[in-house]
Coordinates of C-alpha atoms and ligand atoms in Angstrom, one line a residue:
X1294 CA 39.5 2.6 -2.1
X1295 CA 37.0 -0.1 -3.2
X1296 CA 34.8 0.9 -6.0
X1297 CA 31.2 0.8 -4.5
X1298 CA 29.7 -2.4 -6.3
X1299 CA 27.0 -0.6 -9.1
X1300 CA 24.1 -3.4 -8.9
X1301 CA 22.3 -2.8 -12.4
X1302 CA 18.7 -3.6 -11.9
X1303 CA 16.9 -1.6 -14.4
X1304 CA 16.3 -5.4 -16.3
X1305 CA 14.3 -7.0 -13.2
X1306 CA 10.6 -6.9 -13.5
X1307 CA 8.9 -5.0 -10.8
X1308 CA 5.3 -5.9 -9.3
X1309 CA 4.0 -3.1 -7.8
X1310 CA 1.9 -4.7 -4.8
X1311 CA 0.1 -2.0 -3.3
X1312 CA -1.2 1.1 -5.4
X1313 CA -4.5 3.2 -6.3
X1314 CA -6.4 3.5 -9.3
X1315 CA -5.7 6.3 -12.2
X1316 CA -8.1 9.0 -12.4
X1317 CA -9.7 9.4 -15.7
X1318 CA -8.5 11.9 -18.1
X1319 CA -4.9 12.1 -16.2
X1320 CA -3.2 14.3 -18.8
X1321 CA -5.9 17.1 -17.8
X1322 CA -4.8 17.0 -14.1
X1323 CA -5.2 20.3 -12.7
X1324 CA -1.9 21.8 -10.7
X1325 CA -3.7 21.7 -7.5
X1326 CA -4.5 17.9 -7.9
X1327 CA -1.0 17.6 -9.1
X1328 CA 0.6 18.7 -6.1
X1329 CA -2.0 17.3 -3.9
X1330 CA -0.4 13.5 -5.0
X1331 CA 3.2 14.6 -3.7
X1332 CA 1.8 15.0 0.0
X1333 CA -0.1 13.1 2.7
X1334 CA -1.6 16.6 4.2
X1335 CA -5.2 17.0 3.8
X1336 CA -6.6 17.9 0.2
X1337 CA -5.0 21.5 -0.2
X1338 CA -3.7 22.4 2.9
X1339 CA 0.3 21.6 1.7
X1340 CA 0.4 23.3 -1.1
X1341 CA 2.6 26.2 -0.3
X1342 CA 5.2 24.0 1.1
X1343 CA 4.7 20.9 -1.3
X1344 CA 7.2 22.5 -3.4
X1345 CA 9.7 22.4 -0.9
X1346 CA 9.9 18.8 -0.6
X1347 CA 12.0 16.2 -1.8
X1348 CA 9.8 14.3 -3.6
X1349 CA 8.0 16.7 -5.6
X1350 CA 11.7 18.3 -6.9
X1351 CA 13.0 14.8 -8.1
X1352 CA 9.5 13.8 -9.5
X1353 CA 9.4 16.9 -11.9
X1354 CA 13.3 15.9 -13.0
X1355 CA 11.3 12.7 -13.4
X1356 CA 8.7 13.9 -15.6
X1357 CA 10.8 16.4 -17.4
X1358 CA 13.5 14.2 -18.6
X1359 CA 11.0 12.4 -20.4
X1360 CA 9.0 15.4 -21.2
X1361 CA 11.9 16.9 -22.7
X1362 CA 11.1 20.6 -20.6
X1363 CA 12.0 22.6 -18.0
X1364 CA 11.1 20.7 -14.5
X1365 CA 8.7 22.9 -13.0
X1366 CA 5.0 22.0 -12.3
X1367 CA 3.8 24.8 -15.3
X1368 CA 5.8 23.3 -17.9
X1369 CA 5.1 19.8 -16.7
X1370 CA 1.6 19.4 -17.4
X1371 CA 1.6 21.8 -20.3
X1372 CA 3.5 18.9 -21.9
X1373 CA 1.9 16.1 -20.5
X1374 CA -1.5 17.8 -22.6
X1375 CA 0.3 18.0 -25.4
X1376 CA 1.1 14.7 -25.0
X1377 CA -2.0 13.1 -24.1
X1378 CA -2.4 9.7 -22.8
X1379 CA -0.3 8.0 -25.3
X1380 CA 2.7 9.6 -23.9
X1381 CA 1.8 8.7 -20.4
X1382 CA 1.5 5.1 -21.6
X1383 CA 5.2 4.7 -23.1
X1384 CA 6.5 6.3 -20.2
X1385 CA 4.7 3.9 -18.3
X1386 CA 5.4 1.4 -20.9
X1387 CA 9.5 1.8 -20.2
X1388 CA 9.3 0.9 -16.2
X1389 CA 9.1 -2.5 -16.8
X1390 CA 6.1 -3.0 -14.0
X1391 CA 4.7 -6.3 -14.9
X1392 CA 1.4 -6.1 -12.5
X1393 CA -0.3 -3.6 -10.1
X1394 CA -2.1 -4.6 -7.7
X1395 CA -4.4 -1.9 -6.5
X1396 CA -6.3 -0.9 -3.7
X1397 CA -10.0 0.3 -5.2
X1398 CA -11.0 1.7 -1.6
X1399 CA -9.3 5.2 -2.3
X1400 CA -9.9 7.2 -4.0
X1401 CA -13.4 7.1 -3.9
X1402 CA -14.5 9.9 -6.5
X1403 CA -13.1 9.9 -9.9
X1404 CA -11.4 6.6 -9.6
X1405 CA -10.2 5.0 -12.9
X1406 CA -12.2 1.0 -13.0
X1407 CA -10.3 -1.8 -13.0
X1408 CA -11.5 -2.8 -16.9
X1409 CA -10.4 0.1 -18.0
X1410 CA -7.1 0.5 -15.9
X1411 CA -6.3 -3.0 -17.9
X1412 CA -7.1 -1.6 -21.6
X1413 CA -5.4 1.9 -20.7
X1414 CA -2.0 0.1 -19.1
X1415 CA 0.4 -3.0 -20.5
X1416 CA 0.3 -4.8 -17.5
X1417 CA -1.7 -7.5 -15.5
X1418 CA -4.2 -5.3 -13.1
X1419 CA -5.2 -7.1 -9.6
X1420 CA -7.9 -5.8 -7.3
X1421 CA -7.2 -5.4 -3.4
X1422 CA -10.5 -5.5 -1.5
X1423 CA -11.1 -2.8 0.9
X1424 CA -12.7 -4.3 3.8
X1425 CA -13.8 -1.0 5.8
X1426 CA -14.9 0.6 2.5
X1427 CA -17.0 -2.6 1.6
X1428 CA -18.4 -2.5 5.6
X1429 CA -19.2 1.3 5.5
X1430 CA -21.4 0.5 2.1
X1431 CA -23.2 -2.3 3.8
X1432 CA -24.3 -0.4 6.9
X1433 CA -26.1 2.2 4.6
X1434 CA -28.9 -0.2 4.3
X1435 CA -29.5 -0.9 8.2
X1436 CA -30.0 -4.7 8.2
X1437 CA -30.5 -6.1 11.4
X1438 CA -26.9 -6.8 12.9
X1439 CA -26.7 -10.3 12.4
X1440 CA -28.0 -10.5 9.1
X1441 CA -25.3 -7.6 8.4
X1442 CA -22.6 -9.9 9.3
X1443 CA -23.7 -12.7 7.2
X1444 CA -23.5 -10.2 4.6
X1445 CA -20.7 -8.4 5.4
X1446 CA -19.4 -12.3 5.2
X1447 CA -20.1 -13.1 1.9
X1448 CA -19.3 -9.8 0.3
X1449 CA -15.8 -10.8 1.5
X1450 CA -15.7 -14.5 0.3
X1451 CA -17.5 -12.9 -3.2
X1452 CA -14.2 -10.5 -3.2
X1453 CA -11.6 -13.2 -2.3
X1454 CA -12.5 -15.3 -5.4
X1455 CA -10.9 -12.8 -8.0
X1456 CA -9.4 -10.3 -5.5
X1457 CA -5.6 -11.1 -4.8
X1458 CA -5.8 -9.6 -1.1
X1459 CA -8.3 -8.1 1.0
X1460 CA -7.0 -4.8 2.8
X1461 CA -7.8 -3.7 6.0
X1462 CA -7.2 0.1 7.5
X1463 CA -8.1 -0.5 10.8
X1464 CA -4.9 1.6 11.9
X1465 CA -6.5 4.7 10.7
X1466 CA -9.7 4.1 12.8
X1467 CA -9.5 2.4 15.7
X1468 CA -5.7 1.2 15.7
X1469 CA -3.9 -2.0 15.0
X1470 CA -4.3 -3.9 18.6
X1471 CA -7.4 -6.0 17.4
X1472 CA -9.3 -8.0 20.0
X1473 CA -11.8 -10.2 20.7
X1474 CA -15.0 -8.8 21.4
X1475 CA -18.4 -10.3 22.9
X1476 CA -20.9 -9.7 20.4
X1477 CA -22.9 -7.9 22.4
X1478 CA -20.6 -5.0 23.0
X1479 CA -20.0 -5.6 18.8
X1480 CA -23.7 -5.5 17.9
X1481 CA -24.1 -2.3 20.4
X1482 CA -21.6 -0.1 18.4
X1483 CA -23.5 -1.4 15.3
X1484 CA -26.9 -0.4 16.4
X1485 CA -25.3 3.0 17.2
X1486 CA -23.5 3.4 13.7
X1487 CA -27.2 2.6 11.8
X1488 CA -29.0 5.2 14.6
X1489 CA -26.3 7.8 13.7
X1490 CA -26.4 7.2 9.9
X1491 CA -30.2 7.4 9.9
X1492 CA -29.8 10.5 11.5
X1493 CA -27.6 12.0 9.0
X1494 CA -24.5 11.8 10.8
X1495 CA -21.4 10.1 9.2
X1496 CA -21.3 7.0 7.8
X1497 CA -17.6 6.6 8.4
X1498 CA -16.4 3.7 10.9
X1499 CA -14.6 4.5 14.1
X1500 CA -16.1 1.9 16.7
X1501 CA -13.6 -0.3 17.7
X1502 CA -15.8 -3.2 19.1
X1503 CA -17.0 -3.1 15.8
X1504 CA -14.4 -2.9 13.5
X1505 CA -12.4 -5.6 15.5
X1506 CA -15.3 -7.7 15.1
X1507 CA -14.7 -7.0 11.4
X1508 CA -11.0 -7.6 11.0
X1509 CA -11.5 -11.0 12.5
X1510 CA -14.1 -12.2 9.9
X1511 CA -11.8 -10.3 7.3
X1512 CA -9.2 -13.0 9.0
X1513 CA -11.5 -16.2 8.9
X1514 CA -12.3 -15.0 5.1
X1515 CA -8.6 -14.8 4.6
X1516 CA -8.0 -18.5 6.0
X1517 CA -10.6 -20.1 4.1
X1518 CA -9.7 -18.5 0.5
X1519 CA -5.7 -18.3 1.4
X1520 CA -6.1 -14.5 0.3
X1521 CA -3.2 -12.6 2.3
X1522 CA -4.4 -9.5 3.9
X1523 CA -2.8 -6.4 3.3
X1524 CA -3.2 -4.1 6.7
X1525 CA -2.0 -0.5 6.7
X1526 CA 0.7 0.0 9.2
X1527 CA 3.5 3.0 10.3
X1528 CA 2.9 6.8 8.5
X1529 CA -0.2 7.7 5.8
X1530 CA -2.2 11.2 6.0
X1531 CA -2.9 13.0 9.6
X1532 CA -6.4 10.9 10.3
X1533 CA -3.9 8.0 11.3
X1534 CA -2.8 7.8 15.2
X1535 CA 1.0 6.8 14.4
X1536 CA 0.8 5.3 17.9
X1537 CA -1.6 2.7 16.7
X1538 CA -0.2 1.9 13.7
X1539 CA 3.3 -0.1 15.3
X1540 CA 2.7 -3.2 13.3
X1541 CA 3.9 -4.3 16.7
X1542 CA 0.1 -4.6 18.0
X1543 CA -0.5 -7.2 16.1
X1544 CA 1.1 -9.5 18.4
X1545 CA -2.1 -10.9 19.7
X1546 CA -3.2 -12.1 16.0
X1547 CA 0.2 -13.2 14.8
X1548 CA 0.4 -15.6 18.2
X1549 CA -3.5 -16.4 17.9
X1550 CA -3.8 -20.6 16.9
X1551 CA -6.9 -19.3 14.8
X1552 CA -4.7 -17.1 12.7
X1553 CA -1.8 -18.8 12.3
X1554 CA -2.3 -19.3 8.4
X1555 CA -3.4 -16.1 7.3
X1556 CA -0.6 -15.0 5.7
X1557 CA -0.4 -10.7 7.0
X1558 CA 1.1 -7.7 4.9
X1559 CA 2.0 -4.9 6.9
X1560 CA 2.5 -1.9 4.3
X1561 CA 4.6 1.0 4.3
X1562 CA 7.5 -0.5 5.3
X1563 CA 5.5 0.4 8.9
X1564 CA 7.3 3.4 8.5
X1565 CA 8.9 4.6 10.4
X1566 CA 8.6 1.6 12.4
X1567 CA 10.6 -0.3 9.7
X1568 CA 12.7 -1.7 12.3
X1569 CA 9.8 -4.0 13.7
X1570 CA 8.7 -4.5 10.5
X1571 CA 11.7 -6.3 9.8
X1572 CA 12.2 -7.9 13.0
X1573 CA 8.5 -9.2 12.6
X1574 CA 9.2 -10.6 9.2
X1575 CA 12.4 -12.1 10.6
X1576 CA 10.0 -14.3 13.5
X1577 CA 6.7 -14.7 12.4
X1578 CA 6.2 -17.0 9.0
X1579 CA 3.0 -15.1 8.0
X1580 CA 4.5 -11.4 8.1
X1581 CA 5.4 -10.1 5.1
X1582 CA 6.5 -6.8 4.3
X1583 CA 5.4 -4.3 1.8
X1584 CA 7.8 -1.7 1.2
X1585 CA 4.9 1.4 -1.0
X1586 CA 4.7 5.1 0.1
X1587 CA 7.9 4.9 2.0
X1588 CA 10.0 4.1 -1.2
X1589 CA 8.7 7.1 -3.3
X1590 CA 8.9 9.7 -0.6
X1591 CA 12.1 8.9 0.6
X1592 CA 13.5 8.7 -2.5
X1593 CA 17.1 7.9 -2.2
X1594 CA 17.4 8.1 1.4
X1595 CA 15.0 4.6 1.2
X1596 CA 18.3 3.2 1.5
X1597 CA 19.0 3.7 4.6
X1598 CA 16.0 1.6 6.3
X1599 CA 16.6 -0.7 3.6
X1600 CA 20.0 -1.9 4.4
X1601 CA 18.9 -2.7 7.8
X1602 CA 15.6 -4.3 6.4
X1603 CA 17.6 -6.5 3.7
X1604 CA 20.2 -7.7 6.7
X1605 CA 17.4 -8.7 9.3
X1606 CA 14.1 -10.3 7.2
X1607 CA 14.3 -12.4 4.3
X1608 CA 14.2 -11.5 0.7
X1609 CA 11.1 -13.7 0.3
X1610 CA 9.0 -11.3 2.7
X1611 CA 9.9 -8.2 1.3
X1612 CA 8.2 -6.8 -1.8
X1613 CA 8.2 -3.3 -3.3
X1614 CA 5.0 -1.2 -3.7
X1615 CA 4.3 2.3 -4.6
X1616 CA 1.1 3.6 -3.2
X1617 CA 1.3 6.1 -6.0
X1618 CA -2.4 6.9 -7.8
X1619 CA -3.7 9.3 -10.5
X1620 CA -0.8 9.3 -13.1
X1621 CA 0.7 6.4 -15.2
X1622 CA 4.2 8.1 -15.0
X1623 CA 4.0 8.0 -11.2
X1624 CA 3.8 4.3 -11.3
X1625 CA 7.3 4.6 -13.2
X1626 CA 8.6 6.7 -11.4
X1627 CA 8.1 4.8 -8.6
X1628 CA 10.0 1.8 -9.8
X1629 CA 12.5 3.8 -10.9
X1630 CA 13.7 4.9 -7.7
X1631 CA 12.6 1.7 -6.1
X1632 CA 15.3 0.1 -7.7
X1633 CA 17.6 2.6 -7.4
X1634 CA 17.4 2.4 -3.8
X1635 CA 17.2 -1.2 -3.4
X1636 CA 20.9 -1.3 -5.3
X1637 CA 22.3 1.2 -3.5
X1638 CA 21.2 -0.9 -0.1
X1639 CA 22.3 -4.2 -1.7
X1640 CA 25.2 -2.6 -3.0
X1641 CA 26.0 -1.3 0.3
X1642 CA 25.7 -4.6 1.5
X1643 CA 27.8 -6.6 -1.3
X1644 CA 30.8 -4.4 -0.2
X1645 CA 31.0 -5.2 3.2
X1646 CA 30.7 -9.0 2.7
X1647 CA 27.2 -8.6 3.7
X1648 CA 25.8 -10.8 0.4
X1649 CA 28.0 -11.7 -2.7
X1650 CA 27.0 -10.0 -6.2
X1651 CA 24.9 -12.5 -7.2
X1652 CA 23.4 -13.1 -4.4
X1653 CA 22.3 -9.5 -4.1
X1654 CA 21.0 -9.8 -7.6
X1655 CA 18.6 -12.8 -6.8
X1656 CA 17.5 -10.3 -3.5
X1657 CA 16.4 -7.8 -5.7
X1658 CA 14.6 -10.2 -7.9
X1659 CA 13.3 -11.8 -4.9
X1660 CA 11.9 -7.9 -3.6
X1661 CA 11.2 -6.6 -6.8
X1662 CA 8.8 -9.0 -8.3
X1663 CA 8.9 -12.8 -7.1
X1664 CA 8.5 -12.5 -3.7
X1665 CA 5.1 -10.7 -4.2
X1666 CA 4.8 -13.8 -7.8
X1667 CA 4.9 -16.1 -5.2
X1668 CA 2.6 -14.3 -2.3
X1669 CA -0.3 -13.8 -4.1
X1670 CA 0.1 -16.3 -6.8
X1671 CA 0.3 -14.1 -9.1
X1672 CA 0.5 -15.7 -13.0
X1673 CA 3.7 -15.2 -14.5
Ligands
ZN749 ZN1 -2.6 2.6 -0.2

């Protein structure tokens, strides 16, 4: 039998192109916030099965290897205390992550700034612009609905000139399959958004009419300041309708003459509609695809949708991400089994003819860090 080619990638730089903010004072996480990160369930309601998963098993050998302790959550954090943050950072330190580029919409209590992220971490830091999150603050102040636009407008071009990517989750609200809307029916939903606000009701955006509206002026932003925009696709927490979130909606924008040059990131691998991910990678120029949350929870098993990802799109529109938040270790972690799975796929893949060694090598460079380099012109 042929010895399954061993890719060794633990030398390649990694960009991690989609991820949250740290929380302040990580080391002090409590064991409820701790096993909160290992699930997308609601705040609290996984906890007695959270245990039981995958993820959460081979992130406390993770930590505990480094930790030098037994790998259960008690013993965990104890050390991580004892440690403090300077133990977080070396661990951190070893991943060889060169950048993060993080999405400041989430979490919105207790997140970590962006200044401090960059004294606290040795890496480059970028900011992903939340375009709901950045809507949903505007609309607190009840402008008249034009003169919301116009600012709604400018806050984005403001965030495009030192934001790598704006970010859109429309597929938690009102799904991916954006239209065109006539701005009455737009300005409608808007006045109804202010009424209900100013009535105490929720400030959080749902109207489709609306938020269409606001996706395409995300786009135009987008074209003008050749920003790519990052747009959640395929599995998150239980608010999203996995229906709506087949990257496959977007058809209508991808085939749109207006949006031709807005280069679109579908994240998540779309998981678990890698599959068309890949397929719409393969046809469309401006799809790329961003591989966070997927990797770290499947571990391993990554692999699998991988191989089929790395045969179909090209290397240059596939680039690993996290999704991770909170800890500094996570981010490691993260990479970690990011690479591991990507040379297990490529490796898969260099057996059967599929790519020679070194071309496999020059994939995972490609995934790993230039692909995203290149993307969001990223200094290197
Ligand atoms: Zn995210």
């Amino acid at each position: 039998m042929r010895q399954p080619a061993a890719l060794d990638l633990s030398g390649i730089p990694a960009v991690d192109g989609h991820c949250h903010p740290l929380v302040a004072a990580s080391e002090e996480v409590s064991r409820e916030r701790f096993l909160d990160l290992f699930s997308e369930g609601r705040a609290g309601t996984m906890r007695a099965h959270v245990a039981q998963t995958g993820y959460l098993k081979r992130a406390l050998r993770g930590l505990a290897d480094g930790l030098g302790c037994a790998p259960t959550v008690e013993a965990v954090l104890e050390r991580r205390r004892a440690g403090g943050p300077e133990a977080a950072r070396r661990r951190f330190a070893g991943s060889g992550i060169t950048a993060l580029l993080v999405d400041t919409g989430y979490p919105v209590v207790g997140a970590m700034p962006l200044a401090e992220m960059r004294r606290a971490l040795p890496c480059a830091v970028h900011e992903v612009f939340r375009i709901e999150t950045c809507a949903q603050g505007l609309i607190a102040h009840g402008l008249p609905y034009e003169e919301f636009l116009g600012a709604f407008r400018a806050a984005l071009s403001a965030a495009a000139a030192h934001a790598v990517a704006l970010k859109s989750i429309i597929a938690y609200r009102s799904g991916l399959a954006v239209r065109t809307w006539e701005a009455a029916d737009a300005a409608r939903a808007y006045r109804d958004v202010v009424a209900r606000i100013k009535a105490g009701g929720s400030a959080r955006l749902t109207e489709k009419p609306l938020l269409d509206t606001l996706f395409e002026i995300a786009l135009g932003v987008c074209r003008e300041s050749g920003r790519p925009l990052q747009v959640h696709s395929g599995f998150g927490d239980p608010d999203v309708d996995l229906l709506q979130a087949n990257p496959l909606w977007l058809r209508p924008i991808l085939e749109d003459p207006r949006w031709g040059d807005v280069r679109i990131v579908v994240l998540h691998m779309s998981y678990p509609y890698a599959r068309e991910a890949a397929f719409m990678a393969a046809v469309w120029p401006q799809v790329y695809v961003d591989l966070s949350l997927a990797l770290p929870f499947l571990g391993p098993a990554a692999a699998l949708p991988l191989v089929e990802m790395l045969a179909l799109a090209p290397a240059s529109k596939l680039m690993y991400g996290s999704d991770v938040s909170a800890l500094p270790e996570l981010y490691a972690l993260s990479a970690d089994w990011g690479r591991a799975a990507l040379s297990e796929a490529l490796g898969w893949l260099v057996e059967r003819d599929g790519l020679t060694e070194s071309e496999a090598l020059e994939v995972a460079r490609q995934v790993l860090s230039e692909s995203a380099a290149a993307l969001y012109r990223l200094e290197r």
